[in-house]
Amino acid sequence: MPTFIASFLLLLLPTIGWTAAENDVTQSTDAISKVIVAVIIVGLFVALFRDRYHRTLIAFVAAALILCITYLTPYHLLSLPRAITEAIGWEGFNVILLLLSMMAIIGVLATTNVFPWAMEHIMECSGNIPRV
């Protein structure tokens, strides 16, 4: 799950600092917004590097900071361009839901030790002889 969140944030990074006009996409020239985003990203990587808190928590805090700053202050850090939102559509949303549900199932199976049990069962059936 943390890798999905990190990859989702990496997908959002090119859109951070972009503003959408009616039909075109222009890059924001607001230096303060860019500095805020840079500080959040550097803080994200420093926190991930120090490995003091869980990676999922760190990613959620960084995303929440970006969203809170975007919607509660005059600095609009995140503005998805119109073309990207139209390109994603419902098909992209369905794929994202599929990936999230698959990762949730894998997470539950991993915590219930299904994978070690399956490995032991396969080794017993093969007679403990690994075949490559």
Backbone as ProteinMPNN parsed JSONL, in Angstrom:
{"seq_chain_A": "MPTFIASFLLLLLPTIGWTAAENDVTQSTDAISKVIVAVIIVGLFVALFRDRYHRTLIAFVAAALILCITYLTPYHLLSLPRAITEAIGWEGFNVILLLLSMMAIIGVLATTNVFPWAMEHIMECSGNIPRV", "coords_chain_A": {"N_chain_A": [[0.801, -1.201, 0.0], [1.955, 1.329, 0.761], [3.698, 1.806, -1.401], [1.928, 2.24, -3.461], [0.756, 4.635, -2.692], [2.948, 6.317, -2.722], [3.591, 6.175, -5.459], [1.268, 7.291, -6.473], [1.482, 9.888, -5.492], [3.749, 10.626, -6.924], [2.667, 10.664, -9.453], [1.061, 12.865, -9.195], [2.873, 14.921, -8.842], [3.877, 16.227, -11.278], [1.666, 17.826, -11.827], [1.444, 19.566, -9.768], [1.526, 22.901, -8.931], [0.637, 23.771, -11.372], [-1.686, 25.6, -13.257], [-4.943, 25.662, -14.582], [-6.287, 27.151, -17.365], [-9.082, 28.096, -19.398], [-8.913, 26.423, -21.75], [-6.259, 25.83, -22.066], [-3.069, 24.839, -20.66], [-1.045, 26.289, -18.362], [2.064, 26.961, -16.797], [2.426, 27.746, -13.395], [3.695, 30.817, -12.125], [4.216, 31.518, -9.591], [6.432, 31.929, -7.138], [6.463, 31.422, -4.404], [4.614, 29.361, -3.997], [5.926, 27.286, -5.311], [8.185, 27.01, -3.721], [7.011, 26.188, -1.328], [5.971, 23.689, -2.104], [8.373, 22.411, -2.751], [9.598, 22.332, -0.225], [7.817, 20.653, 1.132], [8.14, 18.274, -0.333], [10.888, 17.723, 0.028], [10.863, 17.442, 2.8], [9.225, 15.193, 2.943], [10.866, 13.19, 1.758], [13.043, 13.255, 3.516], [11.81, 12.45, 5.906], [11.028, 9.885, 5.104], [13.535, 8.764, 4.696], [14.669, 8.822, 7.262], [13.126, 6.972, 8.566], [11.527, 6.824, 10.851], [8.816, 6.992, 11.3], [5.855, 5.326, 10.069], [5.752, 4.548, 6.59], [3.372, 4.903, 5.149], [1.922, 6.673, 6.758], [3.568, 8.922, 6.602], [3.348, 9.561, 3.867], [0.591, 10.109, 3.703], [0.429, 12.339, 5.401], [1.979, 14.206, 3.987], [0.445, 14.44, 1.64], [-1.925, 15.397, 2.767], [-1.017, 17.846, 3.792], [-0.447, 19.218, 1.395], [-3.014, 19.311, 0.261], [-4.435, 20.729, 2.266], [-3.059, 23.193, 2.343], [-3.584, 23.999, -0.241], [-6.399, 24.346, -0.324], [-7.063, 25.894, 1.901], [-5.554, 28.158, 2.041], [-4.352, 31.08, 0.25], [-2.527, 30.116, -1.58], [-2.435, 28.134, -4.276], [-1.546, 25.101, -4.604], [-2.121, 22.716, -5.824], [-3.682, 21.922, -8.689], [-5.504, 20.272, -10.781], [-5.138, 19.966, -14.217], [-7.586, 20.565, -16.772], [-7.494, 18.846, -18.973], [-6.26, 16.535, -17.964], [-8.082, 15.64, -16.037], [-10.258, 15.056, -17.683], [-9.134, 13.065, -19.248], [-8.679, 10.999, -17.466], [-11.255, 10.129, -16.561], [-14.067, 7.846, -16.088], [-13.1, 5.282, -16.637], [-10.407, 5.258, -15.872], [-10.784, 5.737, -13.166], [-12.078, 3.394, -12.395], [-10.004, 1.555, -12.768], [-8.186, 2.455, -10.865], [-9.676, 1.946, -8.54], [-9.806, -0.851, -8.749], [-7.066, -1.537, -8.448], [-6.621, -0.548, -5.833], [-8.376, -2.197, -4.366], [-7.251, -4.722, -4.867], [-4.768, -4.413, -3.62], [-5.614, -4.087, -1.013], [-6.697, -6.61, -0.463], [-4.385, -8.2, -0.726], [-2.912, -7.103, 1.366], [-4.437, -7.902, 3.596], [-4.248, -10.693, 3.333], [-1.49, -10.979, 3.673], [-1.113, -10.216, 6.342], [-2.429, -12.23, 7.652], [-0.833, -14.395, 7.344], [-1.049, -16.084, 5.075], [0.566, -16.467, 2.844], [3.104, -17.625, 3.737], [1.989, -20.038, 4.679], [0.948, -21.118, 2.291], [3.338, -21.499, 0.894], [4.619, -23.432, 2.492], [2.775, -25.514, 2.168], [2.982, -26.022, -0.569], [5.659, -26.844, -0.678], [5.491, -29.208, 0.849], [3.836, -30.727, -0.799], [5.486, -31.059, -3.002], [7.426, -32.652, -2.047], [9.516, -31.528, -0.654], [11.531, -30.921, -2.446], [13.162, -28.659, -4.188], [12.415, -27.396, -7.358], [13.66, -26.036, -10.298]], "CA_chain_A": [[0.0, 0.0, 0.0], [2.758, 2.551, 0.733], [4.249, 2.057, -2.726], [0.861, 2.816, -4.28], [0.581, 6.034, -2.314], [4.111, 7.041, -3.233], [3.474, 6.31, -6.909], [0.183, 8.238, -6.738], [2.042, 11.216, -5.29], [4.641, 10.918, -8.041], [1.826, 11.03, -10.584], [0.535, 14.206, -8.959], [3.927, 15.924, -8.802], [3.932, 17.121, -12.44], [0.527, 18.737, -11.869], [1.531, 20.532, -8.678], [2.027, 24.176, -9.408], [0.075, 24.08, -12.664], [-3.047, 26.122, -13.21], [-5.632, 25.404, -15.841], [-7.194, 28.167, -17.878], [-10.25, 27.429, -19.971], [-8.556, 25.318, -22.644], [-4.826, 25.567, -22.112], [-2.409, 24.574, -19.39], [0.145, 27.11, -18.22], [2.752, 26.727, -15.537], [2.322, 28.842, -12.45], [4.949, 31.532, -11.91], [4.249, 31.901, -8.193], [7.628, 31.331, -6.534], [6.165, 30.979, -3.046], [3.979, 28.04, -4.101], [6.947, 26.312, -5.676], [9.032, 26.793, -2.549], [6.224, 25.395, -0.38], [5.948, 22.313, -2.615], [9.728, 21.86, -2.615], [9.832, 22.044, 1.195], [7.024, 19.469, 1.478], [8.743, 17.091, -0.965], [12.141, 17.439, 0.729], [10.468, 16.912, 4.102], [8.724, 13.833, 2.719], [11.98, 12.276, 1.552], [13.823, 13.191, 4.758], [11.07, 11.602, 6.842], [11.123, 8.499, 4.625], [14.912, 8.317, 4.884], [14.921, 8.602, 8.688], [12.396, 5.742, 8.867], [11.065, 6.87, 12.232], [7.383, 6.763, 11.263], [5.442, 4.431, 8.995], [5.78, 5.208, 5.284], [2.02, 5.299, 4.763], [1.602, 7.87, 7.529], [4.338, 10.033, 6.046], [2.755, 9.927, 2.583], [-0.7, 10.733, 3.965], [0.657, 13.67, 5.971], [2.425, 15.078, 2.898], [-0.711, 14.71, 0.776], [-2.85, 16.244, 3.521], [-0.441, 19.19, 3.815], [-0.642, 19.841, 0.091], [-4.441, 19.607, 0.099], [-4.833, 21.782, 3.203], [-2.5, 24.462, 1.883], [-4.264, 24.37, -1.475], [-7.79, 24.752, -0.153], [-7.272, 26.761, 3.049], [-4.719, 29.351, 1.91], [-4.422, 31.605, -1.13], [-1.559, 29.441, -2.448], [-3.054, 26.962, -4.898], [-0.451, 24.216, -4.96], [-2.596, 21.57, -6.599], [-4.803, 22.224, -9.564], [-5.435, 19.339, -11.898], [-5.592, 20.553, -15.471], [-8.832, 20.039, -17.325], [-7.196, 17.728, -19.871], [-5.961, 15.33, -17.184], [-9.313, 15.144, -15.422], [-11.073, 14.452, -18.733], [-8.472, 11.852, -19.737], [-8.837, 9.926, -16.49], [-12.624, 9.658, -16.732], [-14.527, 6.738, -15.258], [-12.286, 4.094, -16.852], [-9.249, 5.372, -15.001], [-11.25, 5.608, -11.788], [-12.32, 1.967, -12.163], [-8.703, 0.895, -12.645], [-7.642, 2.825, -9.558], [-10.416, 1.172, -7.537], [-9.371, -2.239, -8.864], [-5.745, -1.649, -7.827], [-6.775, -0.371, -4.391], [-8.998, -3.385, -3.769], [-6.283, -5.815, -4.913], [-3.77, -4.186, -2.583], [-6.246, -4.334, 0.287], [-6.786, -8.067, -0.304], [-3.028, -8.69, -0.485], [-2.542, -6.682, 2.708], [-5.105, -8.776, 4.57], [-3.649, -12.021, 3.222], [-0.137, -10.947, 4.23], [-1.16, -10.156, 7.807], [-2.95, -13.496, 8.179], [0.184, -15.423, 7.049], [-1.487, -17.025, 4.046], [1.656, -16.752, 1.913], [3.98, -18.674, 4.277], [1.247, -21.295, 4.722], [0.898, -21.646, 0.926], [4.673, -21.961, 0.553], [4.832, -24.699, 3.184], [1.912, -26.522, 1.541], [3.577, -26.365, -1.876], [6.877, -27.618, -0.409], [5.081, -30.542, 1.268], [3.323, -31.46, -1.969], [6.587, -31.362, -3.927], [8.371, -33.542, -1.386], [10.619, -30.699, -0.197], [12.575, -30.895, -3.465], [12.95, -27.471, -5.013], [12.634, -27.591, -8.806], [13.767, -24.757, -10.987]], "C_chain_A": [[0.851, 1.275, 0.0], [3.339, 2.844, -0.643], [3.185, 2.643, -3.644], [0.701, 4.292, -3.968], [1.745, 6.859, -2.833], [4.022, 7.214, -4.734], [2.351, 7.264, -7.275], [0.67, 9.671, -6.54], [2.986, 11.592, -6.42], [3.859, 11.252, -9.299], [1.291, 12.446, -10.428], [1.607, 15.286, -9.037], [4.007, 16.786, -10.06], [2.792, 18.123, -12.479], [0.566, 19.755, -10.755], [2.17, 21.81, -9.207], [1.517, 24.555, -10.779], [-1.32, 24.645, -12.452], [-3.674, 25.928, -14.574], [-6.509, 26.595, -16.192], [-8.371, 27.443, -18.518], [-9.857, 26.237, -20.84], [-7.072, 25.01, -22.665], [-4.287, 25.344, -20.706], [-1.142, 25.413, -19.352], [0.76, 26.859, -16.858], [2.653, 27.978, -14.672], [3.684, 29.49, -12.264], [5.092, 31.995, -10.467], [5.412, 31.177, -7.506], [7.355, 30.795, -5.137], [5.529, 29.594, -3.06], [4.999, 26.969, -4.424], [7.876, 26.009, -4.504], [8.299, 25.933, -1.524], [6.205, 23.932, -0.817], [7.317, 21.666, -2.463], [10.022, 21.497, -1.165], [9.052, 20.793, 1.606], [7.666, 18.207, 0.902], [10.058, 16.723, -0.279], [11.844, 16.873, 2.116], [9.954, 15.491, 4.009], [9.885, 12.852, 2.583], [12.874, 12.163, 2.782], [13.129, 12.288, 5.767], [11.104, 10.136, 6.414], [12.52, 7.939, 4.873], [15.203, 8.004, 6.351], [14.209, 7.369, 9.206], [11.958, 5.678, 10.337], [9.569, 6.567, 12.313], [7.05, 5.854, 10.082], [5.351, 5.202, 7.681], [4.405, 5.679, 4.838], [1.615, 6.573, 5.484], [2.32, 9.086, 6.966], [3.721, 10.5, 4.727], [1.404, 10.61, 2.774], [-0.538, 12.143, 4.532], [1.095, 14.643, 4.885], [1.262, 15.43, 1.972], [-1.71, 15.621, 1.48], [-2.329, 17.681, 3.611], [-0.678, 19.919, 2.494], [-2.106, 20.216, -0.103], [-4.889, 20.732, 1.023], [-4.307, 23.147, 2.767], [-3.223, 24.931, 0.626], [-5.638, 24.967, -1.199], [-8.025, 25.705, 1.007], [-6.435, 28.038, 3.007], [-4.848, 29.891, 0.489], [-3.427, 30.953, -2.086], [-2.19, 28.163, -2.995], [-1.958, 26.056, -5.437], [-0.886, 23.137, -5.935], [-3.811, 21.979, -7.395], [-4.698, 21.31, -10.774], [-5.934, 20.014, -13.17], [-6.822, 19.845, -16.011], [-8.581, 18.824, -18.21], [-6.945, 16.439, -19.097], [-7.232, 14.768, -16.569], [-10.238, 14.528, -16.464], [-10.455, 13.151, -19.232], [-8.655, 10.69, -18.77], [-10.226, 9.317, -16.613], [-12.985, 8.52, -15.79], [-13.675, 5.489, -15.443], [-11.062, 4.112, -15.961], [-9.621, 5.22, -13.541], [-11.507, 4.147, -11.447], [-11.012, 1.203, -11.998], [-8.075, 1.206, -11.292], [-8.352, 2.065, -8.449], [-10.021, -0.298, -7.559], [-8.015, -2.435, -8.179], [-5.819, -1.496, -6.312], [-7.368, -1.604, -3.732], [-8.042, -4.576, -3.793], [-5.219, -5.641, -3.829], [-4.348, -4.401, -1.197], [-6.334, -5.835, 0.55], [-5.413, -8.652, 0.0], [-2.567, -8.307, 0.914], [-3.171, -7.554, 3.777], [-4.496, -10.168, 4.536], [-2.242, -12.057, 3.825], [-0.163, -10.922, 5.756], [-1.692, -11.438, 8.418], [-2.034, -14.67, 7.862], [-0.289, -16.485, 6.073], [-0.32, -17.413, 3.14], [2.667, -17.747, 2.482], [3.283, -20.034, 4.346], [1.199, -21.925, 3.334], [2.263, -22.175, 0.504], [4.971, -23.304, 1.215], [4.011, -25.813, 2.556], [2.484, -26.961, 0.185], [4.845, -27.192, -1.683], [6.54, -29.033, 0.045], [4.596, -31.366, 0.08], [4.435, -31.86, -2.936], [7.62, -32.295, -3.295], [9.616, -32.832, -0.913], [11.802, -30.713, -1.161], [12.339, -29.66, -4.333], [13.309, -27.755, -6.468], [12.649, -26.237, -9.48], [13.445, -24.963, -12.451]], "O_chain_A": [[0.503, 2.226, -0.7], [3.464, 4.009, -1.021], [3.499, 3.456, -4.514], [0.53, 5.108, -4.873], [1.554, 7.97, -3.326], [4.342, 8.286, -5.248], [2.451, 7.978, -8.273], [0.322, 10.564, -7.313], [3.024, 12.751, -6.834], [4.325, 12.035, -10.127], [1.089, 13.149, -11.418], [1.288, 16.451, -9.275], [4.191, 17.997, -9.933], [2.927, 19.176, -13.103], [-0.198, 20.72, -10.779], [3.221, 21.783, -9.847], [1.932, 25.583, -11.313], [-2.045, 24.205, -11.559], [-2.999, 26.023, -15.598], [-7.37, 26.996, -15.409], [-8.623, 26.28, -18.2], [-10.413, 25.15, -20.681], [-6.671, 24.0, -23.243], [-4.953, 25.622, -19.708], [-0.268, 25.268, -20.207], [0.057, 26.579, -15.887], [2.777, 29.105, -15.152], [4.707, 28.806, -12.247], [5.989, 32.778, -10.152], [5.372, 29.961, -7.319], [7.962, 29.805, -4.73], [5.864, 28.747, -2.232], [4.947, 25.868, -3.875], [8.303, 24.868, -4.326], [8.899, 25.046, -0.917], [6.4, 23.036, 0.004], [7.413, 20.498, -2.086], [10.633, 20.462, -0.902], [9.572, 19.961, 2.35], [7.728, 17.181, 1.58], [10.318, 15.546, -0.03], [12.501, 15.929, 2.556], [10.214, 14.672, 4.891], [9.887, 11.8, 3.223], [13.407, 11.089, 3.061], [13.771, 11.458, 6.41], [11.199, 9.245, 7.257], [12.667, 6.768, 5.222], [15.9, 7.035, 6.654], [14.647, 6.776, 10.191], [12.011, 4.626, 10.974], [9.106, 5.958, 13.277], [7.883, 5.644, 9.2], [4.929, 6.358, 7.656], [4.281, 6.736, 4.218], [1.022, 7.463, 4.876], [1.734, 10.164, 6.866], [3.587, 11.702, 4.496], [1.1, 11.584, 2.084], [-1.297, 13.044, 4.173], [0.636, 15.785, 4.858], [1.112, 16.583, 1.568], [-2.279, 16.517, 0.857], [-3.11, 18.628, 3.518], [-1.059, 21.089, 2.479], [-2.41, 21.311, -0.576], [-5.649, 21.604, 0.602], [-5.032, 24.141, 2.818], [-3.449, 26.128, 0.449], [-5.998, 25.989, -1.784], [-9.107, 26.284, 1.094], [-6.6, 28.909, 3.861], [-5.4, 29.216, -0.381], [-3.477, 31.212, -3.289], [-2.445, 27.221, -2.245], [-1.499, 26.214, -6.568], [-0.102, 22.699, -6.777], [-4.846, 22.339, -6.833], [-3.899, 21.549, -11.68], [-7.031, 20.571, -13.191], [-7.055, 18.67, -15.731], [-9.366, 17.876, -18.199], [-7.37, 15.366, -19.525], [-7.442, 13.555, -16.576], [-10.941, 13.564, -16.159], [-11.18, 12.227, -19.602], [-8.772, 9.539, -19.188], [-10.353, 8.101, -16.755], [-12.285, 8.268, -14.81], [-13.534, 4.705, -14.504], [-10.712, 3.097, -15.36], [-8.866, 4.641, -12.761], [-11.194, 3.702, -10.342], [-10.927, 0.296, -11.17], [-7.502, 0.326, -10.65], [-7.707, 1.589, -7.515], [-9.912, -0.926, -6.506], [-7.834, -3.385, -7.418], [-5.153, -2.231, -5.583], [-6.919, -2.016, -2.662], [-8.016, -5.362, -2.846], [-4.816, -6.614, -3.192], [-3.642, -4.854, -0.296], [-6.074, -6.283, 1.666], [-5.281, -9.503, 0.88], [-1.902, -9.098, 1.582], [-2.516, -7.909, 4.757], [-4.25, -10.764, 5.585], [-1.85, -13.06, 4.422], [0.684, -11.546, 6.395], [-1.434, -11.712, 9.59], [-2.409, -15.821, 8.085], [0.038, -17.661, 6.229], [-0.225, -18.563, 2.714], [3.065, -18.658, 1.756], [3.909, -21.065, 4.101], [1.388, -23.134, 3.2], [2.341, -23.198, -0.175], [5.511, -24.208, 0.577], [4.493, -26.938, 2.422], [2.46, -28.146, -0.15], [5.088, -28.137, -2.434], [7.235, -29.975, -0.335], [4.904, -32.553, -0.033], [4.334, -32.884, -3.612], [8.587, -32.682, -3.952], [10.67, -33.455, -0.78], [12.947, -30.537, -0.743], [11.401, -29.635, -5.13], [14.378, -28.29, -6.763], [11.77, -25.403, -9.263], [13.474, -24.01, -13.23]]}, "name": "protein", "num_of_chains": 1, "seq": "MPTFIASFLLLLLPTIGWTAAENDVTQSTDAISKVIVAVIIVGLFVALFRDRYHRTLIAFVAAALILCITYLTPYHLLSLPRAITEAIGWEGFNVILLLLSMMAIIGVLATTNVFPWAMEHIMECSGNIPRV"}
